Short mmCIF file of C-alpha atoms in Angstrom, two decimals:
data_model
loop_
_atom_site.label_atom_id
_atom_site.label_comp_id
_atom_site.label_asym_id
_atom_site.label_seq_id
_atom_site.Cartn_x
_atom_site.Cartn_y
_atom_site.Cartn_z
CA MET A 199 143.10 83.71 83.17
CA LYS A 200 144.17 83.53 86.78
CA SER A 201 143.53 87.25 87.34
CA LEU A 202 140.07 87.07 86.00
CA LYS A 203 139.26 84.06 88.30
CA TYR A 204 140.51 85.94 91.30
CA ASN A 205 138.59 89.03 90.41
CA LEU A 206 135.43 87.01 89.98
CA LEU A 207 135.86 85.38 93.29
CA ALA A 208 136.46 88.70 94.90
CA LEU A 209 133.38 90.18 93.61
CA ALA A 210 131.39 87.10 94.67
CA VAL A 211 132.72 87.51 98.25
CA LEU A 212 131.94 91.13 98.22
CA ALA A 213 128.37 90.54 97.21
CA LEU A 214 127.93 88.01 99.96
CA ALA A 215 129.43 90.42 102.51
CA ILE A 216 127.29 93.31 101.46
CA THR A 217 123.91 91.70 100.90
CA PRO A 218 123.03 90.94 104.71
CA SER A 219 124.34 94.22 105.95
CA PHE A 220 121.38 96.27 104.92
CA ALA A 221 119.53 96.27 108.24
CA ASN A 222 118.37 99.56 109.70
CA SER A 223 116.79 100.34 112.97
CA ILE A 224 113.11 101.00 112.90
CA PRO A 225 112.41 104.58 114.40
CA ILE A 226 110.20 103.58 117.33
CA SER A 227 110.34 104.37 121.09
CA GLY A 228 109.34 102.69 124.25
CA THR A 229 106.84 104.50 126.76
CA GLY A 230 108.51 107.56 128.34
CA ALA A 231 111.73 106.76 126.54
CA GLY A 232 114.41 109.39 127.27
CA LEU A 233 112.06 111.82 129.25
CA GLY A 234 113.75 111.18 132.55
CA SER A 235 111.14 112.53 134.96
CA VAL A 236 107.42 111.98 135.79
CA HIS A 237 104.30 113.90 134.89
CA VAL A 238 105.88 114.60 131.37
CA LEU A 239 103.88 114.43 128.20
CA ASP A 240 104.97 111.50 126.14
CA PRO A 241 105.42 112.79 122.52
CA ASN A 242 105.24 109.38 120.95
CA TYR A 243 102.16 107.66 122.43
CA THR A 244 98.48 108.72 121.98
CA LEU A 245 95.33 107.65 123.73
CA ILE A 246 92.86 106.69 120.91
CA GLY A 247 89.12 107.13 121.38
CA GLY A 248 89.40 108.64 124.86
CA GLY A 249 89.11 105.29 126.74
CA PRO A 250 86.08 104.60 128.76
CA LEU A 251 85.66 108.25 129.46
CA LEU A 252 85.00 109.80 126.11
CA ASN A 253 86.21 113.24 127.32
CA LEU A 254 89.70 111.88 128.16
CA PRO A 255 92.30 113.85 126.12
CA PRO A 256 94.64 112.08 123.82
CA GLN A 257 97.70 113.03 125.90
CA LEU A 258 99.68 110.41 127.86
CA PHE A 259 102.12 111.23 130.61
CA THR A 260 104.95 109.47 132.43
CA THR A 261 103.56 108.18 135.62
CA PRO A 262 105.01 107.36 139.11
CA PRO A 263 104.25 103.56 139.38
CA PHE A 264 101.50 102.27 141.46
CA PRO A 265 102.74 99.94 144.26
CA GLY A 266 102.89 96.45 142.86
CA TRP A 267 103.71 97.52 139.27
CA VAL A 268 106.90 95.86 137.88
CA ALA A 269 109.88 98.11 137.54
CA ALA A 270 110.16 99.63 134.06
CA SER A 271 112.82 98.55 131.62
CA PRO A 272 115.93 100.73 131.63
CA GLY A 273 115.36 104.01 129.64
CA THR A 274 111.48 103.68 129.79
CA GLN A 275 108.70 104.66 132.18
CA TRP A 276 105.10 103.81 132.85
CA ILE A 277 102.55 106.07 131.27
CA ASN A 278 98.87 106.69 131.73
CA PRO A 279 96.29 109.46 130.89
CA PHE A 280 96.69 111.08 134.35
CA GLY A 281 100.39 111.25 135.07
CA ASP A 282 99.61 109.51 138.31
CA GLY A 283 99.60 105.82 138.90
CA THR A 284 97.44 105.98 142.04
CA VAL A 285 94.44 107.47 140.23
CA ASP A 286 91.46 105.13 139.97
CA ALA A 287 90.36 104.94 136.34
CA PRO A 288 87.09 103.59 134.98
CA GLY A 289 87.01 100.03 133.94
CA GLY A 290 87.17 99.33 130.19
CA THR A 291 89.74 99.47 127.38
CA TYR A 292 92.24 102.13 126.73
CA ASP A 293 94.09 102.15 123.31
CA TYR A 294 97.67 103.40 123.50
CA GLN A 295 98.83 103.97 119.98
CA ILE A 296 102.28 104.79 118.45
CA THR A 297 103.02 105.18 114.74
CA PHE A 298 106.22 104.55 113.00
CA SER A 299 107.49 104.71 109.44
CA LEU A 300 109.09 102.04 107.30
CA SER A 301 109.75 104.54 104.48
CA GLY A 302 112.78 103.27 102.53
CA LEU A 303 112.69 99.90 104.36
CA ASN A 304 111.49 96.57 103.29
CA PRO A 305 108.32 95.69 105.39
CA LEU A 306 108.73 92.04 104.61
CA THR A 307 111.93 92.00 106.57
CA ALA A 308 110.74 94.12 109.46
CA ILE A 309 110.72 92.77 113.12
CA LEU A 310 109.80 94.41 116.37
CA THR A 311 110.94 92.96 119.76
CA GLY A 312 110.63 93.95 123.34
CA ASP A 313 108.60 93.52 126.53
CA PHE A 314 105.45 95.18 128.04
CA ALA A 315 103.33 95.27 131.12
CA ALA A 316 99.89 96.81 131.78
CA ASP A 317 97.48 97.30 134.58
CA ASN A 318 95.30 95.23 134.35
CA SER A 319 96.36 93.63 131.07
CA ALA A 320 97.12 94.40 127.43
CA CYS A 321 97.17 92.95 123.88
CA ILE A 322 99.03 94.18 120.81
CA SER A 323 97.56 94.97 117.47
CA LEU A 324 99.58 96.00 114.37
CA ASN A 325 97.74 98.03 111.70
CA THR A 326 94.40 97.20 113.58
CA VAL A 327 95.09 93.40 113.24
CA PRO A 328 95.63 91.60 116.62
CA THR A 329 99.00 89.89 116.96
CA GLY A 330 97.78 87.47 119.55
CA MET A 331 100.47 88.72 122.01
CA CYS A 332 99.12 89.62 125.31
CA THR A 333 100.07 90.00 128.95
CA PRO A 334 98.63 87.72 131.55
CA THR A 335 94.97 88.78 132.33
CA VAL A 336 94.23 90.72 135.51
CA THR A 337 97.96 90.57 136.67
CA GLY A 338 99.70 91.90 133.49
CA PHE A 339 101.34 94.60 135.64
CA GLU A 340 103.27 92.20 137.82
CA GLN A 341 105.84 91.10 135.29
CA LEU A 342 107.18 92.19 131.89
CA THR A 343 105.96 89.99 128.99
CA PRO A 344 108.37 89.64 125.96
CA PHE A 345 106.88 89.85 122.49
CA ALA A 346 108.31 89.57 118.89
CA ILE A 347 106.40 90.79 115.78
CA SER A 348 107.60 89.69 112.37
CA SER A 349 104.60 89.98 110.04
CA GLY A 350 101.69 92.42 109.29
CA PHE A 351 103.87 95.39 108.43
CA ARG A 352 103.20 97.62 105.46
CA PRO A 353 105.11 100.32 103.43
CA GLY A 354 105.22 103.70 104.95
CA THR A 355 103.38 104.49 108.20
CA ASN A 356 102.37 101.67 110.52
CA MET A 357 100.26 101.79 113.69
CA LEU A 358 101.08 99.77 116.81
CA ASP A 359 98.21 99.68 119.49
CA PHE A 360 98.55 98.31 122.96
CA ILE A 361 94.92 97.69 123.97
CA VAL A 362 94.90 97.95 127.78
CA THR A 363 92.01 96.41 129.77
CA ASN A 364 91.45 98.09 133.17
CA GLN A 365 89.38 95.41 134.97
CA ASP A 366 90.54 93.22 137.86
CA GLY A 367 87.35 91.25 138.41
CA THR A 368 86.59 92.78 141.81
CA SER A 369 86.36 96.49 141.12
CA THR A 370 85.42 98.70 138.14
CA ASN A 371 87.58 101.58 139.12
CA THR A 372 91.28 100.76 139.57
CA PRO A 373 94.72 102.27 138.71
CA THR A 374 95.85 101.72 135.06
CA GLY A 375 98.92 102.19 133.03
CA LEU A 376 101.30 100.85 130.34
CA GLU A 377 104.96 100.16 130.23
CA VAL A 378 106.68 99.13 126.88
CA GLU A 379 110.38 98.62 125.81
CA ILE A 380 110.66 98.15 122.10
CA SER A 381 113.13 98.18 119.23
CA GLY A 382 113.27 96.84 115.68
CA THR A 383 115.02 96.47 112.43
CA ALA A 384 114.24 96.11 108.73
CA ALA A 385 116.34 95.57 105.67
CA ALA A 386 117.14 98.54 103.51
CA PRO A 387 118.75 97.21 100.29
CA GLU A 388 120.70 99.45 97.96
CA PRO A 389 119.71 98.24 94.46
CA SER A 390 122.29 100.48 92.68
CA SER A 391 125.18 98.76 94.62
CA LEU A 392 123.85 95.35 94.01
CA LEU A 393 123.16 96.00 90.41
CA LEU A 394 126.82 97.30 89.96
CA ILE A 395 128.16 94.17 91.64
CA GLY A 396 125.82 91.89 89.54
CA SER A 397 126.88 93.73 86.41
CA GLY A 398 130.62 93.22 87.28
CA LEU A 399 130.01 89.54 87.88
CA LEU A 400 128.29 89.06 84.51
CA GLY A 401 131.01 91.07 82.81
CA LEU A 402 133.79 88.93 84.31
CA ALA A 403 131.92 85.69 83.66
CA GLY A 404 131.53 86.70 80.07
CA ALA A 405 135.29 87.58 79.78
CA VAL A 406 136.23 84.14 81.27
CA ARG A 407 133.80 82.39 78.88
CA ARG A 408 135.36 84.26 75.86
CA ARG A 409 138.84 83.33 77.02
CA LEU A 410 138.01 79.69 77.44
CA VAL A 411 136.32 79.61 73.99
CA GLY A 412 139.35 81.31 72.42
#
């Protein structure tokens, strides 16, 4: 009887210890992450729709910062369509998009956190739905703005868009760019392991009950 109780308690403790440990990193990168130099094509971010100039290519490049831009977070860099932060770009919106996969992960447990800055400002959308998270208007390049996204995810491929507005209220042609540091986690449960533990708990509970009845 005593050994059964100890075994039952041990399995219960094991179940509690294992259940919260199924958290995996979401495969997503900040702007210019790991590239180490300027004028380099960022393989993770794409300019959607060409920006105000419809003939702009989708490529985005690591960019020497324009004077006045906040320093990038460690391991990341500013990016823009030109690879040069001093180039005056037409006023309007520029959609910087990155996709990531939650395959094998539970989208209901996903969370992304980080900080971002943009010239002149930016707002974040997840799967085309605005998150309400934005930098300050006009001066979004002067500081890093933190964000946390914990809803709106879906199974499989997800799209994260940083909608940059290049307009400072005094000129229609000004430098523009985006800086993002980002990471995330999502639960990845192992049903077979949990089922095995559950079966063991039920089996021991039944054995204890039979012993008590006997």
